[in-house]
PDB file of C-alpha atoms in Angstrom:
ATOM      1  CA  UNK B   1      -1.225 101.415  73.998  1.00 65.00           C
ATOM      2  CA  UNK B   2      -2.544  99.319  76.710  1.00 74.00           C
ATOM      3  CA  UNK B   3      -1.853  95.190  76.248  1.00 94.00           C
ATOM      4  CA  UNK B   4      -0.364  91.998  77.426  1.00 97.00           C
ATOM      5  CA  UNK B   5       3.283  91.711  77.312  1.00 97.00           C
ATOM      6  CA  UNK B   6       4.199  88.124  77.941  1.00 97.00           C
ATOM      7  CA  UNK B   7       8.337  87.077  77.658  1.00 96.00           C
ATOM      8  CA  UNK B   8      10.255  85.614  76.183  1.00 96.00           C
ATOM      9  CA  UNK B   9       8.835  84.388  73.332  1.00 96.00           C
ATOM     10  CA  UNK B  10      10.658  81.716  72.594  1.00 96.00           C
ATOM     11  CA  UNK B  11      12.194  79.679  75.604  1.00 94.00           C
ATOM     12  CA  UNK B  12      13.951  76.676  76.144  1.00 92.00           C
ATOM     13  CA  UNK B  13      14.328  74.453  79.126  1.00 89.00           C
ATOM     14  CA  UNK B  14      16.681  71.824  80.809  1.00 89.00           C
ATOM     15  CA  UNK B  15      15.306  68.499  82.131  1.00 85.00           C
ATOM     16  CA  UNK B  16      15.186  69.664  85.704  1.00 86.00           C
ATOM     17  CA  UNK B  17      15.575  72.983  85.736  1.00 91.00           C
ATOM     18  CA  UNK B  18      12.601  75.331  86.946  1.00 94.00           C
ATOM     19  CA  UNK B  19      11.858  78.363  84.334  1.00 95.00           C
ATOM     20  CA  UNK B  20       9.706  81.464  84.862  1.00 97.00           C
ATOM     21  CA  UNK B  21       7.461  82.964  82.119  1.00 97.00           C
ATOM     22  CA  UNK B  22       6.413  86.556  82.610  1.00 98.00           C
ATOM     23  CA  UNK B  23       3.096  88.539  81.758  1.00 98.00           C
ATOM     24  CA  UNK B  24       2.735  92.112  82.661  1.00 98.00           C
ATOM     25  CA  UNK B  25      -0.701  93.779  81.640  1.00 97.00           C
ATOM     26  CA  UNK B  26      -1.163  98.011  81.491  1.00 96.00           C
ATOM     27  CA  UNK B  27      -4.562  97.443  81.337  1.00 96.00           C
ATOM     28  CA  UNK B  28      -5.758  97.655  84.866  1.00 95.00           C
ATOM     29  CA  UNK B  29      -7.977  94.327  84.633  1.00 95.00           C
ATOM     30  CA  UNK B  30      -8.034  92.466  87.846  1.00 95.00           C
ATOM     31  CA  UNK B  31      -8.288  88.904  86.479  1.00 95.00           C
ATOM     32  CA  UNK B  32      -5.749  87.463  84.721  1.00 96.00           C
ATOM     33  CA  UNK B  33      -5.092  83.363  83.257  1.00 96.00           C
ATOM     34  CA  UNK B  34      -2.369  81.204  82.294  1.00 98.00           C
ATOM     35  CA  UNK B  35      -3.372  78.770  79.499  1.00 97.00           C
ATOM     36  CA  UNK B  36      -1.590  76.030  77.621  1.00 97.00           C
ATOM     37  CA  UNK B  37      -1.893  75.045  74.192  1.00 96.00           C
ATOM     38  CA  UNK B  38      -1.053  72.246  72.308  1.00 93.00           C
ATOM     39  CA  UNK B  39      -1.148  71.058  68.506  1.00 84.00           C
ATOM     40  CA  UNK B  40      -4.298  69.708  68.092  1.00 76.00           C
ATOM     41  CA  UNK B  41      -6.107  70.152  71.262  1.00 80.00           C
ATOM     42  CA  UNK B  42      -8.047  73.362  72.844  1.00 84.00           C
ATOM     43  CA  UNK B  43      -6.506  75.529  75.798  1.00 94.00           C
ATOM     44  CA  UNK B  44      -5.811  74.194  78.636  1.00 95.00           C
ATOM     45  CA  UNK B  45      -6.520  76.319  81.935  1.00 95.00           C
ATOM     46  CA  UNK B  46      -3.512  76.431  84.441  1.00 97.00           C
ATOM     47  CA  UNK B  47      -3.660  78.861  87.154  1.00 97.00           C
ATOM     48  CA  UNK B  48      -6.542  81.995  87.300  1.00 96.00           C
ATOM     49  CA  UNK B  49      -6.257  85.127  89.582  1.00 96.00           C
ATOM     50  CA  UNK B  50      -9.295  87.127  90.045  1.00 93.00           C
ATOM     51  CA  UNK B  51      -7.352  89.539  92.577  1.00 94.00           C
ATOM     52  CA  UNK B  52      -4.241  90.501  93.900  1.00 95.00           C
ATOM     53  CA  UNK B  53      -2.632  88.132  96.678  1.00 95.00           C
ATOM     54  CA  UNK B  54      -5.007  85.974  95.051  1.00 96.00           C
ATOM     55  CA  UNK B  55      -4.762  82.798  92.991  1.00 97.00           C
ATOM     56  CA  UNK B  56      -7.102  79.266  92.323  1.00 96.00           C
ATOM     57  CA  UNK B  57      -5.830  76.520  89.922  1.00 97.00           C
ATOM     58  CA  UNK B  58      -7.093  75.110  86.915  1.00 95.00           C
ATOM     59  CA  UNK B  59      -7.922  72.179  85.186  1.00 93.00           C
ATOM     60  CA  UNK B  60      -4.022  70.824  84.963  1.00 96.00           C
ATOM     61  CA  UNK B  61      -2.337  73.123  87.668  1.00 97.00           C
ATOM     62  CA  UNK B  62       0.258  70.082  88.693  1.00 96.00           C
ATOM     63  CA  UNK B  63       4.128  71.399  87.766  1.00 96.00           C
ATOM     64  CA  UNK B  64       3.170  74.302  87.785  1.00 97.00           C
ATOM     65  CA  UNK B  65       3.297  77.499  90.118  1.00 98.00           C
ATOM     66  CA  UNK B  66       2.038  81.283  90.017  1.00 98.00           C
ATOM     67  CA  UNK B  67       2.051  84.330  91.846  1.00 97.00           C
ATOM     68  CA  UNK B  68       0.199  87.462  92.004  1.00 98.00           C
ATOM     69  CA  UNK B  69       1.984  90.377  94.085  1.00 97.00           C
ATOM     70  CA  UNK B  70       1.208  93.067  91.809  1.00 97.00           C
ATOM     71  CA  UNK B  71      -2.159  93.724  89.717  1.00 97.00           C
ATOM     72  CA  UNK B  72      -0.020  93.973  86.565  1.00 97.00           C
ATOM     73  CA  UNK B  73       2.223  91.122  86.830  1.00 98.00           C
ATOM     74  CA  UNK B  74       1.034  87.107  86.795  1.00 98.00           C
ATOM     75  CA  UNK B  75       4.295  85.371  86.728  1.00 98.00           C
ATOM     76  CA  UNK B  76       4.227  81.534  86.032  1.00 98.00           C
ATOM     77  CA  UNK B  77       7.051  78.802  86.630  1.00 97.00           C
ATOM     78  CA  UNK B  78       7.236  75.391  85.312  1.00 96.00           C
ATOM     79  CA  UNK B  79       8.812  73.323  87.511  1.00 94.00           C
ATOM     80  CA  UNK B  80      10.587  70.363  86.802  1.00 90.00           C
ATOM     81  CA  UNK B  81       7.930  68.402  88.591  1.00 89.00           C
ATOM     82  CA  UNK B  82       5.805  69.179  85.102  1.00 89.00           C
ATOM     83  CA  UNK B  83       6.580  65.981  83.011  1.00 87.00           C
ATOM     84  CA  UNK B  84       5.856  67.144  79.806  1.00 91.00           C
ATOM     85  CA  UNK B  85       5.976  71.067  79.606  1.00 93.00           C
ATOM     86  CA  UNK B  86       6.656  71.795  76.101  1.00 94.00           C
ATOM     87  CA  UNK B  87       4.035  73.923  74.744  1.00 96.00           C
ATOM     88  CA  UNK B  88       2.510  77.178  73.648  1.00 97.00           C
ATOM     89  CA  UNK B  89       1.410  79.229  76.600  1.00 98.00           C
ATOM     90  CA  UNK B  90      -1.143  81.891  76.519  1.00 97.00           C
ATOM     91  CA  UNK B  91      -1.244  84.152  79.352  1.00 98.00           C
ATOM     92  CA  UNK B  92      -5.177  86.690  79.587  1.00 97.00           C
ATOM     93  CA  UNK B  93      -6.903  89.394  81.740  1.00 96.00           C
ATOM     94  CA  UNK B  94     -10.219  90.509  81.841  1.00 94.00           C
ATOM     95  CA  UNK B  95     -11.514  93.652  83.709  1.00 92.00           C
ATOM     96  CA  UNK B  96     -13.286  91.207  85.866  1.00 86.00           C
ATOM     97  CA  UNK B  97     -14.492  87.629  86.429  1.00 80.00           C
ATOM     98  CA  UNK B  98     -17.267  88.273  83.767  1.00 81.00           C
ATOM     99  CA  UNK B  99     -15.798  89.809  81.577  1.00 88.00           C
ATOM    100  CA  UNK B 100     -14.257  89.184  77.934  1.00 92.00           C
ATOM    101  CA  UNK B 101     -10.483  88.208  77.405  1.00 95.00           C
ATOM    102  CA  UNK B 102      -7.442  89.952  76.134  1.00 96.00           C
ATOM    103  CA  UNK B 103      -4.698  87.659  75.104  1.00 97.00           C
ATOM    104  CA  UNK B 104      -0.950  88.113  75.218  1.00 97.00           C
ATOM    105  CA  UNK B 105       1.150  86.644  72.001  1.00 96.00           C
ATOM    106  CA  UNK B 106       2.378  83.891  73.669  1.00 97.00           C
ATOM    107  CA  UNK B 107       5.990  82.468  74.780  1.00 97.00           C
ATOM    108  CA  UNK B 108       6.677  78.696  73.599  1.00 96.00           C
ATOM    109  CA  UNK B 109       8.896  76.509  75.677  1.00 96.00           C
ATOM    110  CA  UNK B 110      10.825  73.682  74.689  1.00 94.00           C
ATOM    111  CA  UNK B 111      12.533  71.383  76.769  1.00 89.00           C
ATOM    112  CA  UNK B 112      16.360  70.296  75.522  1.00 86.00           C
TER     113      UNK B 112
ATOM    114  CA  UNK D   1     -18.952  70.617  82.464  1.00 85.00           C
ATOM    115  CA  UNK D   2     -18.948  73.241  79.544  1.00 90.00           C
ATOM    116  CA  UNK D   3     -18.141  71.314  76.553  1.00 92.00           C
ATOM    117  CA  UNK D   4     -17.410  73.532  73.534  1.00 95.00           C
ATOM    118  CA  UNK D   5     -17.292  71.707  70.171  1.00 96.00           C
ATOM    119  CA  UNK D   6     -16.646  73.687  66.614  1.00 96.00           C
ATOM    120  CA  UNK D   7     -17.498  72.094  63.820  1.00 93.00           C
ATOM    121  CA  UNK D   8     -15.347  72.551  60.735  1.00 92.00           C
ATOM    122  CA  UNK D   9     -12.566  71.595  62.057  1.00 94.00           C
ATOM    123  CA  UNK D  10     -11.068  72.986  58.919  1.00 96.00           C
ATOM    124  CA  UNK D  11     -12.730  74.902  55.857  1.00 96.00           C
ATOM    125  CA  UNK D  12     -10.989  75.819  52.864  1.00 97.00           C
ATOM    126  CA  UNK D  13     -13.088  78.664  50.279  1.00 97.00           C
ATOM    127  CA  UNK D  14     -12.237  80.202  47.320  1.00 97.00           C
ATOM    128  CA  UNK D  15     -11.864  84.249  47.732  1.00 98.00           C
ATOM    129  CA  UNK D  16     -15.170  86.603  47.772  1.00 98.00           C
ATOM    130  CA  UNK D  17     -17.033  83.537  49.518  1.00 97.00           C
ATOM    131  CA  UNK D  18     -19.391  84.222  52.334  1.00 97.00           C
ATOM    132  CA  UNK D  19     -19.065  81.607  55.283  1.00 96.00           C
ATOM    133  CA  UNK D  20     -20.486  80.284  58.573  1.00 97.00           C
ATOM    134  CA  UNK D  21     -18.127  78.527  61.334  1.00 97.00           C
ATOM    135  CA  UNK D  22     -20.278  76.730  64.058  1.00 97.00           C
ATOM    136  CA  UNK D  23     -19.873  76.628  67.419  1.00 98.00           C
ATOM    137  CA  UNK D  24     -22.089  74.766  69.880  1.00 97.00           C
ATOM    138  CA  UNK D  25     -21.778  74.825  73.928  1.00 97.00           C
ATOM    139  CA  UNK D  26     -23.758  72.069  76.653  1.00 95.00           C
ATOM    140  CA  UNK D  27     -24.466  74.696  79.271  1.00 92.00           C
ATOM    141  CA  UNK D  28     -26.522  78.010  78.541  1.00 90.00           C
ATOM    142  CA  UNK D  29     -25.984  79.089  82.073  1.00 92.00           C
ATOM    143  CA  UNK D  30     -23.259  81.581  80.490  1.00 92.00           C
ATOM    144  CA  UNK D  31     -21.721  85.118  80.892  1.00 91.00           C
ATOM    145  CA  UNK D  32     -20.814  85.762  77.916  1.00 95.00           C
ATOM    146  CA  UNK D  33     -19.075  84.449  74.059  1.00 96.00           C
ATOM    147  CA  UNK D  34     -16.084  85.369  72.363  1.00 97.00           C
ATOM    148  CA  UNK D  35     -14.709  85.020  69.124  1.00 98.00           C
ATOM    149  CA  UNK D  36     -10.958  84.464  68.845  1.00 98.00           C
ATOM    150  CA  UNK D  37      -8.696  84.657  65.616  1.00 98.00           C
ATOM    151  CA  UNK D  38      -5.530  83.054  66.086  1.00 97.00           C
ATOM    152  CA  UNK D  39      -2.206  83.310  63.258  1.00 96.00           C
ATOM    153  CA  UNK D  40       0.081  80.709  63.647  1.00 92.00           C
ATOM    154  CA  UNK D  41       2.652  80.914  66.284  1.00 90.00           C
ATOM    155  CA  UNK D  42       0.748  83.869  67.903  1.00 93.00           C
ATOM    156  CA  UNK D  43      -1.613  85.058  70.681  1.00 94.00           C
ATOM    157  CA  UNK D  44      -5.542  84.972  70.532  1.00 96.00           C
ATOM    158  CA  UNK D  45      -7.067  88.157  68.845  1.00 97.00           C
ATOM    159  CA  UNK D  46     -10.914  88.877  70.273  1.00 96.00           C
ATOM    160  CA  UNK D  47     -12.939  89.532  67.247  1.00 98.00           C
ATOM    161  CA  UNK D  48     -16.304  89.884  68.787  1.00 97.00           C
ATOM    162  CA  UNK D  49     -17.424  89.642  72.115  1.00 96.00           C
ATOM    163  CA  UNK D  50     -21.455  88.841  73.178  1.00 96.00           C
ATOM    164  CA  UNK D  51     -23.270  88.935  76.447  1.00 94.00           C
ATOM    165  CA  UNK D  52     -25.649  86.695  77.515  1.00 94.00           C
ATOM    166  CA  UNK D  53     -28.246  89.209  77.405  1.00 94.00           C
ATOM    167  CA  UNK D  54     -27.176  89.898  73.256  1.00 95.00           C
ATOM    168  CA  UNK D  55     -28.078  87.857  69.938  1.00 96.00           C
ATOM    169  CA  UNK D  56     -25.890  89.172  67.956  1.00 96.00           C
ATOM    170  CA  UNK D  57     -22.484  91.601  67.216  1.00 97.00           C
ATOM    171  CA  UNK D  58     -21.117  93.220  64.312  1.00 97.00           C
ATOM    172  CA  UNK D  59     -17.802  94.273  63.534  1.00 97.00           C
ATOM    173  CA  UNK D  60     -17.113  95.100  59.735  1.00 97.00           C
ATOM    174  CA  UNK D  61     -17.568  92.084  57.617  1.00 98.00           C
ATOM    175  CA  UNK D  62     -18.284  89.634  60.699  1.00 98.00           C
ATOM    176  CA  UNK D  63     -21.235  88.746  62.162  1.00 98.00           C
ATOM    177  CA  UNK D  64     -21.506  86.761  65.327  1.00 98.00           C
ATOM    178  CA  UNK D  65     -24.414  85.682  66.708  1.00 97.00           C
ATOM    179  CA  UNK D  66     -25.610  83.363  70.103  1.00 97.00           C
ATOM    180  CA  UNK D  67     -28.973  81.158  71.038  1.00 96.00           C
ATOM    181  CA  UNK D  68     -28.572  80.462  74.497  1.00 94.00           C
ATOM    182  CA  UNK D  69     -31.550  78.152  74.380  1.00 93.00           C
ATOM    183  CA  UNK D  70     -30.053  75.810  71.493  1.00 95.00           C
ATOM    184  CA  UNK D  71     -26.567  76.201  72.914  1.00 96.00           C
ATOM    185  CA  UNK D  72     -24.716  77.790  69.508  1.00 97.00           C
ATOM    186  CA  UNK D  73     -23.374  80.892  68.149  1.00 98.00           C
ATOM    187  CA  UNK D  74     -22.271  81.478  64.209  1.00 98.00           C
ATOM    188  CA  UNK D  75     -19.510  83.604  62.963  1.00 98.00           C
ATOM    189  CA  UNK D  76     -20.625  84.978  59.516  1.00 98.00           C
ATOM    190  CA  UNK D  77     -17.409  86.227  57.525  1.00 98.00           C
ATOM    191  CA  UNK D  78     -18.575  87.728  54.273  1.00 98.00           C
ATOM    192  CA  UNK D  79     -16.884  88.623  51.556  1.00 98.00           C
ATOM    193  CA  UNK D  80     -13.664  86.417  52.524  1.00 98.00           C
ATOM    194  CA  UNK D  81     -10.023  87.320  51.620  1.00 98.00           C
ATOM    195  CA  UNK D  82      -7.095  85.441  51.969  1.00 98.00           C
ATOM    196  CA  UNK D  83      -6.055  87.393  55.053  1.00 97.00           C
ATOM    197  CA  UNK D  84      -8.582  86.226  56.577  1.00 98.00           C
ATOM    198  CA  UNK D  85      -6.876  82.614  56.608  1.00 98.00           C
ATOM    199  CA  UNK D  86      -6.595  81.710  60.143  1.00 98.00           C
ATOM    200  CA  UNK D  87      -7.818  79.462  63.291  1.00 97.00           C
ATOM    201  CA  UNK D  88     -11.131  80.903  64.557  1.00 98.00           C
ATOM    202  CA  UNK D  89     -11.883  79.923  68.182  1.00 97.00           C
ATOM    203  CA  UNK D  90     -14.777  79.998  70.034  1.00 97.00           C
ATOM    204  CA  UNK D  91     -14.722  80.336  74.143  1.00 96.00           C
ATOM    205  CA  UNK D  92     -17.653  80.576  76.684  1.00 95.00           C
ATOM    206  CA  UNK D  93     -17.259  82.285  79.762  1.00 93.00           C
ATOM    207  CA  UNK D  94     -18.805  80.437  82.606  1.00 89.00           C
ATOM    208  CA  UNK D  95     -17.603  79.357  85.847  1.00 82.00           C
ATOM    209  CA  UNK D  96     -14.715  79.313  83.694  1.00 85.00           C
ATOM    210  CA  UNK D  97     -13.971  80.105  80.732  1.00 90.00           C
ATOM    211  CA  UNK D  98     -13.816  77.002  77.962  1.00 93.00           C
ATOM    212  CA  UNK D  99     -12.615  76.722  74.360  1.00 95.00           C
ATOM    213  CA  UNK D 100     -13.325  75.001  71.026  1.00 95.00           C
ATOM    214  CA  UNK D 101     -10.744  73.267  69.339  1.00 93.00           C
ATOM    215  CA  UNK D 102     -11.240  75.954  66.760  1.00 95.00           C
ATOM    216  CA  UNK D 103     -12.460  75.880  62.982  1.00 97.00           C
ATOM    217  CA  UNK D 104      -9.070  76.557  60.136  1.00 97.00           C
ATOM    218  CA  UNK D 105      -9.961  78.560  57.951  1.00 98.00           C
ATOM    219  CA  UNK D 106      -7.864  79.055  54.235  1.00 98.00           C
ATOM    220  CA  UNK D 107      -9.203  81.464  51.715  1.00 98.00           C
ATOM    221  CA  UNK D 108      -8.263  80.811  48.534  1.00 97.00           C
ATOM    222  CA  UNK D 109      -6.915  83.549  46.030  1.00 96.00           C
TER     223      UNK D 109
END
């Protein structure tokens, strides 16, 4: 079945360390998203590729850092510059720019 | 700015109730509008997707519809079940794409 596979799920993080979530789609979408969500408030937009080799940031893109080698993969890292990165985040694709969203279940990070 | 505002922000219904969550968006200048149904801990499920060119979609017992012109779409759930008990988000896809705070829905047994 075609989807979103984003991992880990669950992931915890030293104060200064630098930590990579992955998302690998089989769908063959060109765009894909990195969101973050927290209790009580909408999602957040961090990075958005709408091709390969190609990547713009979002609304709260600061600590944070993407890259997009491969149509399938949309790997993001927190680095420790981001202050306060515990959250839920929501990686997407869409077959293009216009296009509806398919979501991946999510990985939650937790700084220790 | 797309501002997207949902309004329940919770609901609570005793089973076999019909319902209407409300979403309402400042910018008709869209793409499209999805309905999301989010359990918690997970990832975003689309229920329903509409184009700007579409009123309305239909999938089982939901009903979404969208007036560009008054800036708001409905998600009719009829018949409600206690599975149904969830966060139901809204999103418009614009420039961007931008997201209610969502509507939390329990259904009573």
């Amino acid at each position: 079945d075609g989807g979103i596979t984003q991992s880990p799920k669950y992931l915890f993080r030293k104060e200064g360390q630098n930590v990579t979530l992955s998302c690998e789609q089989n769908l063959n979408h060109d765009a894909m998203y990195w969101y973050r969500q927290d209790p009580g408030q909408g999602l957040r937009l961090i990075y958005y590729s709408q091709i390969v080799n190609d990547f713009q940031k979002g609304d709260i893109a600061e600590g944070y850092s993407v890259s997009r080698e491969k149509k399938e993969s949309f790997p993001l890292t927190v680095t420790s510059a981001q202050k306060n990165p515990t959250a839920f985040y929501l990686c997407a694709s869409s077959i293009d720019w216009g296009n509806g969203y398919t979501f991946g279940s999510g990985t939650r990070l937790t700084v220790v | 700015k797309q501002e997207v505002t949902q309004i329940p922000a919770a609901l609570s219904v005793p089973e076999g109730e019909n319902l209407v969550l409300n979403c309402s968006f400042t910018d008709s200048a869209i793409y499209n509008l999805q309905w999301f149904r989010q359990d918690p801990g997970k990832g975003l499920t689309s229920l329903l997707l509409i184009q700007s060119s579409q009123r309305e979609q239909t999938s089982g017992r939901l009903n979404a519809s969208l007036d560009k012109s008054s800036g708001r779409s409905t998600l009719y759930i009829a018949a409600s079940q206690p599975g149904d008990s969830a966060t139901y988000l809204c999103a418009i896809k614009g420039n961007d794409m931008r997201f209610g705070a969502g509507t939390r829905l329990t259904v009573k047994p």
